[in-house]
Coordinates of C-alpha atoms and ligand atoms in Angstrom, one line a residue:
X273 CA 1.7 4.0 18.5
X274 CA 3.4 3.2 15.4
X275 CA 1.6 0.0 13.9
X276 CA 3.2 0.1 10.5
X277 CA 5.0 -3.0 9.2
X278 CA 8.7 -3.6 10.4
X279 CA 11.8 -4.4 8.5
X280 CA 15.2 -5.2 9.3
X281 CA 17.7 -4.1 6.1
X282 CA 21.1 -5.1 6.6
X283 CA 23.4 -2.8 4.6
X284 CA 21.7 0.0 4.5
X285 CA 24.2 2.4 4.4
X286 CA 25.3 2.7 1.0
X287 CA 24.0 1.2 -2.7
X288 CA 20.9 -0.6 -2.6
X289 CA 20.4 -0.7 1.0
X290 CA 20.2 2.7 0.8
X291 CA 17.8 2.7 -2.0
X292 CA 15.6 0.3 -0.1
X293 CA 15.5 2.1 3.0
X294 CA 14.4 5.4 0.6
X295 CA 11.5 3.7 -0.9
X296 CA 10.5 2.0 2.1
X297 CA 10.9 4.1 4.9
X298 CA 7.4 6.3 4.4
X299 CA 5.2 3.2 4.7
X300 CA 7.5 0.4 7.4
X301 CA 9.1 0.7 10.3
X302 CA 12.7 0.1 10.1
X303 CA 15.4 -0.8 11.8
X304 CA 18.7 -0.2 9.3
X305 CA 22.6 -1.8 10.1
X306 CA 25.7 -1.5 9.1
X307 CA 29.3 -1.7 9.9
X308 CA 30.0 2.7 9.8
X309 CA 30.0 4.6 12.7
X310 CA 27.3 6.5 13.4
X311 CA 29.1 10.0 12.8
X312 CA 29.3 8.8 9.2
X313 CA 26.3 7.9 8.1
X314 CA 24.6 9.1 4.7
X315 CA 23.0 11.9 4.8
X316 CA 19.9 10.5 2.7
X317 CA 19.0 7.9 5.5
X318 CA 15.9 8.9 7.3
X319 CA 16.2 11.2 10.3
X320 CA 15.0 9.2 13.9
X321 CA 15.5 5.6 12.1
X322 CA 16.9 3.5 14.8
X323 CA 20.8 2.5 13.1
X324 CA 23.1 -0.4 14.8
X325 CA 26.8 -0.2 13.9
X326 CA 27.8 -3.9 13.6
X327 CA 30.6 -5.3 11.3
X328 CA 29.3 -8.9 10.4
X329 CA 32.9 -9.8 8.9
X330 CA 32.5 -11.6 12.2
X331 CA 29.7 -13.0 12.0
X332 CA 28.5 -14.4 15.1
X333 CA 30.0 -10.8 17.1
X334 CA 27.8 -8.9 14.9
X335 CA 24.6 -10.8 14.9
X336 CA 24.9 -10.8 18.5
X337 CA 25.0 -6.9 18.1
X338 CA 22.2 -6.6 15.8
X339 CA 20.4 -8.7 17.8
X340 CA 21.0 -7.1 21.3
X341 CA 20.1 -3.5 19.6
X342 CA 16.9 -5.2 18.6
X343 CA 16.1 -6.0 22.0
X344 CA 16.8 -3.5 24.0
X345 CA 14.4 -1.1 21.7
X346 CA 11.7 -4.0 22.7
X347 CA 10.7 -5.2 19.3
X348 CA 8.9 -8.2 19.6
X349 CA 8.2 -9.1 16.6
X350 CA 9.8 -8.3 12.3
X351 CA 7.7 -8.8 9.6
X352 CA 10.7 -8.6 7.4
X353 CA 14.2 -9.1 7.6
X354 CA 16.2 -8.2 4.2
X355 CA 19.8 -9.9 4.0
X356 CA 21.7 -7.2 1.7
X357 CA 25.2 -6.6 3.1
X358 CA 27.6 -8.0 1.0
X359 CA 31.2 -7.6 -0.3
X360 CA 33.6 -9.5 -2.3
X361 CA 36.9 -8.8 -4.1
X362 CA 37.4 -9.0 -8.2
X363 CA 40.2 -11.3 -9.0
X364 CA 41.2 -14.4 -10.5
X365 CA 40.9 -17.8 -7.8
X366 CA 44.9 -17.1 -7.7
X367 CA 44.8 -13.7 -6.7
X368 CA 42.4 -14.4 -3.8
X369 CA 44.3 -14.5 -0.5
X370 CA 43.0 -16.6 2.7
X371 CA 41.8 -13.0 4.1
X372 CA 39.8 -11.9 1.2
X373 CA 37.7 -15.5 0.9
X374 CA 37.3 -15.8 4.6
X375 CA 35.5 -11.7 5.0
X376 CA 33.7 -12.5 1.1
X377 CA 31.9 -15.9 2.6
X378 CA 30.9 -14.5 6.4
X379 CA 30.0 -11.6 5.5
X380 CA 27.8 -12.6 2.4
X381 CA 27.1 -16.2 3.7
X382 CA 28.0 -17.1 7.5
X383 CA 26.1 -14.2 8.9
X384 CA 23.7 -14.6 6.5
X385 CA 22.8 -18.1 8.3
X386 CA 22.7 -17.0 11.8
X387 CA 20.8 -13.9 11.1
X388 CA 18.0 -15.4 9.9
X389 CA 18.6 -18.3 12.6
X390 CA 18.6 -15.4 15.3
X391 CA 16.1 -13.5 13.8
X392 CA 13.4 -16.5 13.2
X393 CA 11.2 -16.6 16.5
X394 CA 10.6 -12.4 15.6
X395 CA 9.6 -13.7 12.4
X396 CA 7.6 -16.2 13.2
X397 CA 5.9 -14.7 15.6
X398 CA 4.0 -12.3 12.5
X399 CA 4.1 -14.8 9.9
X400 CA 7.2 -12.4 8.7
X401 CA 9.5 -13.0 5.6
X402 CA 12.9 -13.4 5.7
X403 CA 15.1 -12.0 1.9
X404 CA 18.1 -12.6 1.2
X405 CA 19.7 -10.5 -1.1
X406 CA 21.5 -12.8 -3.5
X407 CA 23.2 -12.5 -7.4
X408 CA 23.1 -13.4 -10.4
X409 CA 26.4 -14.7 -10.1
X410 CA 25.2 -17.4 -8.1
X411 CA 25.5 -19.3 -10.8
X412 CA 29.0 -18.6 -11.3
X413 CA 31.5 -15.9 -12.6
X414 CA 34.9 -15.9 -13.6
X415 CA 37.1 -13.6 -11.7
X416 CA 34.6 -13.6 -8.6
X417 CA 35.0 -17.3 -7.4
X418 CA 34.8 -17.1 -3.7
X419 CA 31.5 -13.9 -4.1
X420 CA 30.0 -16.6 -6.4
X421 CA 30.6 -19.3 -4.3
X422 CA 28.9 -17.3 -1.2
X423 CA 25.6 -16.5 -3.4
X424 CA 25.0 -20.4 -4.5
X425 CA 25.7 -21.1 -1.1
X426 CA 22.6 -18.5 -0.1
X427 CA 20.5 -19.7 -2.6
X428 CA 20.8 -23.1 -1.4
X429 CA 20.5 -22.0 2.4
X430 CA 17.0 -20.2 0.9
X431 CA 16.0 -23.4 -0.8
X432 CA 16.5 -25.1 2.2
X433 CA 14.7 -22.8 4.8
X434 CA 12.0 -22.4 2.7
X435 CA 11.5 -26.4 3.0
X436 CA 12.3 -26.1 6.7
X437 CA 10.5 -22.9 7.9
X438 CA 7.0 -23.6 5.3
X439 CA 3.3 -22.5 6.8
X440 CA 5.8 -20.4 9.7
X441 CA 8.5 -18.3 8.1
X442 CA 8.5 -16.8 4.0
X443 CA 11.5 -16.9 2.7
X444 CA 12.6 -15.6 -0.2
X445 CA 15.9 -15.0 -2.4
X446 CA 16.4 -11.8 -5.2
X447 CA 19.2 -12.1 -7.4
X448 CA 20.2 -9.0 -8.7
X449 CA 22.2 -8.2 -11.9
X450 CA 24.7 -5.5 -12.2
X451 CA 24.1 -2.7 -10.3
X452 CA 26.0 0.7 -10.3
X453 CA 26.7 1.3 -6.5
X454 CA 30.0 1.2 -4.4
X455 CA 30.4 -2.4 -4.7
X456 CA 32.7 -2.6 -8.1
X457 CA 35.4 -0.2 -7.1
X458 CA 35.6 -1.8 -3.3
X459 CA 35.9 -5.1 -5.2
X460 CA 38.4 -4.0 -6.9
X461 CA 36.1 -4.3 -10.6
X462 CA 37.7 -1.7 -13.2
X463 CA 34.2 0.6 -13.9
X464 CA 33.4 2.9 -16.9
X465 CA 33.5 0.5 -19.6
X466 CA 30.8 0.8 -22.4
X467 CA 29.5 -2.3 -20.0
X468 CA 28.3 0.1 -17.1
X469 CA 25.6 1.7 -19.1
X470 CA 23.8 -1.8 -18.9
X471 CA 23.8 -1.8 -15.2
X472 CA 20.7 -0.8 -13.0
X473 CA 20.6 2.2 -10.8
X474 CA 20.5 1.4 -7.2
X475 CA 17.2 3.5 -7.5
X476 CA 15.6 1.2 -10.4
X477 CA 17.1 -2.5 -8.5
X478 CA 15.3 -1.2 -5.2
X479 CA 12.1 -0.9 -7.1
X480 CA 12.6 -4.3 -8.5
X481 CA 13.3 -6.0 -5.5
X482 CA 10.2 -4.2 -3.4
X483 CA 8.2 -5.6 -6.3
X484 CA 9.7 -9.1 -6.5
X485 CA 9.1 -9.1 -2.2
X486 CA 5.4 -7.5 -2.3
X487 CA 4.9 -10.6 -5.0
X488 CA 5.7 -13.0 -2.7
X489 CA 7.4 -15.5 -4.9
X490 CA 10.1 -17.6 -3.4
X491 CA 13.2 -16.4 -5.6
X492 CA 13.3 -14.2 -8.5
X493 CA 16.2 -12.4 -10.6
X494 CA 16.5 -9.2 -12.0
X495 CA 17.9 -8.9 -15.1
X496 CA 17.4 -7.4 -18.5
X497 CA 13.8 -7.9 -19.1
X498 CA 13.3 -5.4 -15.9
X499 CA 16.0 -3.5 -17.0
X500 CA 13.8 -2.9 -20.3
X501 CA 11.1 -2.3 -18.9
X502 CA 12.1 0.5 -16.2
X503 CA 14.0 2.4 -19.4
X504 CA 10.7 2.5 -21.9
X505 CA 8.8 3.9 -18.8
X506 CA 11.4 6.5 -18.5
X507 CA 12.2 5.4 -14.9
X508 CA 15.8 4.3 -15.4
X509 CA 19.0 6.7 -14.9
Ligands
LIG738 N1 26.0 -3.9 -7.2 C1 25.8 -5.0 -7.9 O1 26.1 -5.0 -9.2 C2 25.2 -6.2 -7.3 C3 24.8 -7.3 -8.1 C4 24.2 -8.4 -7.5 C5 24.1 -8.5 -6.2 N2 24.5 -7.5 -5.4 C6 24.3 -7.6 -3.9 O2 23.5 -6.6 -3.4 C7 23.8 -6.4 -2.0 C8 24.1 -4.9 -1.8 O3 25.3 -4.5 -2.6 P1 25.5 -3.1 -3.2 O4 25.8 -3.3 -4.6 O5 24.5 -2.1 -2.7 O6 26.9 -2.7 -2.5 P2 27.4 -1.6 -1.5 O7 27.0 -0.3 -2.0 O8 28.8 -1.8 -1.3 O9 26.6 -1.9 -0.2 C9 26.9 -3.0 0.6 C10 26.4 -2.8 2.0 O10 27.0 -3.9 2.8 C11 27.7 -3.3 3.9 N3 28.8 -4.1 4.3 C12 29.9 -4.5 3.6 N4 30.7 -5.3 4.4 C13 30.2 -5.3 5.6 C14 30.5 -5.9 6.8 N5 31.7 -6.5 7.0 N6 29.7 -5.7 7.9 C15 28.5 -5.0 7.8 N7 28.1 -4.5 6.6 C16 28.9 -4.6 5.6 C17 28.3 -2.0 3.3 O11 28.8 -1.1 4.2 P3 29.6 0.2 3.8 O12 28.6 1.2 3.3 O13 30.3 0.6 5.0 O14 30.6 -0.3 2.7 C18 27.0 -1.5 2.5 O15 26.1 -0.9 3.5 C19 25.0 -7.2 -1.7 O16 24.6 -8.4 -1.1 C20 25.6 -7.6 -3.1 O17 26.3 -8.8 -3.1 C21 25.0 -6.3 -5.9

């Protein structure tokens, strides 16, 4: 029987999904999602790993995927569910078409909220945690109106589970900073600028985060301090 911990990462397929599932899949159980085909998947994602294809661009469809898949392997219980899919598109308000906000705020946002909805009787049921994998643009950034929008909106929905769900469900929000992973050129954000060699590796922001969860603190960002630290110990690339 395996008795190890279980977690639910959303997004695992590429960037720091990916880099979570890495670090995490020696010592937890998990169960990984995303919206690619099976036939497509990375080949760095661990061999057996149970994987459900669901594209949360619709968000109630794919919860109700995610959450059928879950099922039907007979979990009965998560201890942690980490919120990480995400997308959004770089361009001024003007440039942002009805499409484009609609997919940035279910996908980051909507699903976001019935996820952890859907996924709270598992949770409770362990004392579990839910994170939600924010941004430090939460608090706002020009050229990414409707992605900022959809991160204040999560940190608020954190603020106000953690009220809600206290003594019966954790919950906690990370805000990362810039990352290099997929995310900019799907976004439409012109990389290769001097700027990029600020940016974590998805490597060194999954360490971050795994540290920030295993803290247990409510919310927490990662920024340059971290970023400091992880290049004089030689760990960043
Ligand atoms: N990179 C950064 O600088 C940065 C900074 C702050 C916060 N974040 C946040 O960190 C999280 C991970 O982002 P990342 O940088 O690792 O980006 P990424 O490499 O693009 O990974 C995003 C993940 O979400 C999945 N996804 C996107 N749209 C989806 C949909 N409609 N349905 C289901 N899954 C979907 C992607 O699937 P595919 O692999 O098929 O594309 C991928 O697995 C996001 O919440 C992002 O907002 C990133």
């Amino acid at each position: 029987m395996d008795d190890r911990p279980t977690a639910l990462i959303t997004g695992a397929t590429s960037g720091i999904g990916l880099a979570l599932v890495q670090r995490m899949s020696d010592d937890q159980r998990l169960i990984l999602t995303g919206r690619r085909d099976p036939s497509v998947l990375p080949e760095k994602l661990p061999q057996g790993t149970q994987y459900i294809k669901a594209d949360l661009s619709v968000p109630g469809v794919g919860v109700d995927t995610i959450e059928a898949a879950f099922k039907a392997a007979d979990h009965k219980s998560l201890d942690r569910l980490i919120v990480n899919a995400g997308t959004g598109f770089y361009a001024p308000v003007e440039r942002e078409d009805a499409g484009m906000i609609r997919s940035t705020l279910d996908v980051n946002l909507g699903a976001s909220v019935i996820l952890a909805c859907r996924f709270a009787p598992y949770l409770e049921a362990v004392g579990g945690t839910v994170v939600f994998i924010g941004s430090v643009a939460h608090r706002g950034a020009a050229n990414m109106p409707s992605y900022a929008a959809s991160k204040a909106g999560l940190a608020g929905l954190a603020r106000s589970l953690g009220s809600e769900w206290e003594g019966r469900i954790g919950v906690q929000i990370i805000h990362p900073g810039p990352t290099r992973t997929g995310m900019h050129e799907k976004a439409g954000y012109p990389t290769g600028g001097k700027r990029d060699r600020l940016f974590f590796s998805s490597e060194g922001m999954a360490d971050e985060i795994i540290r920030l969860m295993d803290s247990g603190r409510p919310h927490g960002t990662v920024m340059l301090r971290a970023g400091l630290r992880q290049l004089f110990s030689g760990k960043r690339s």
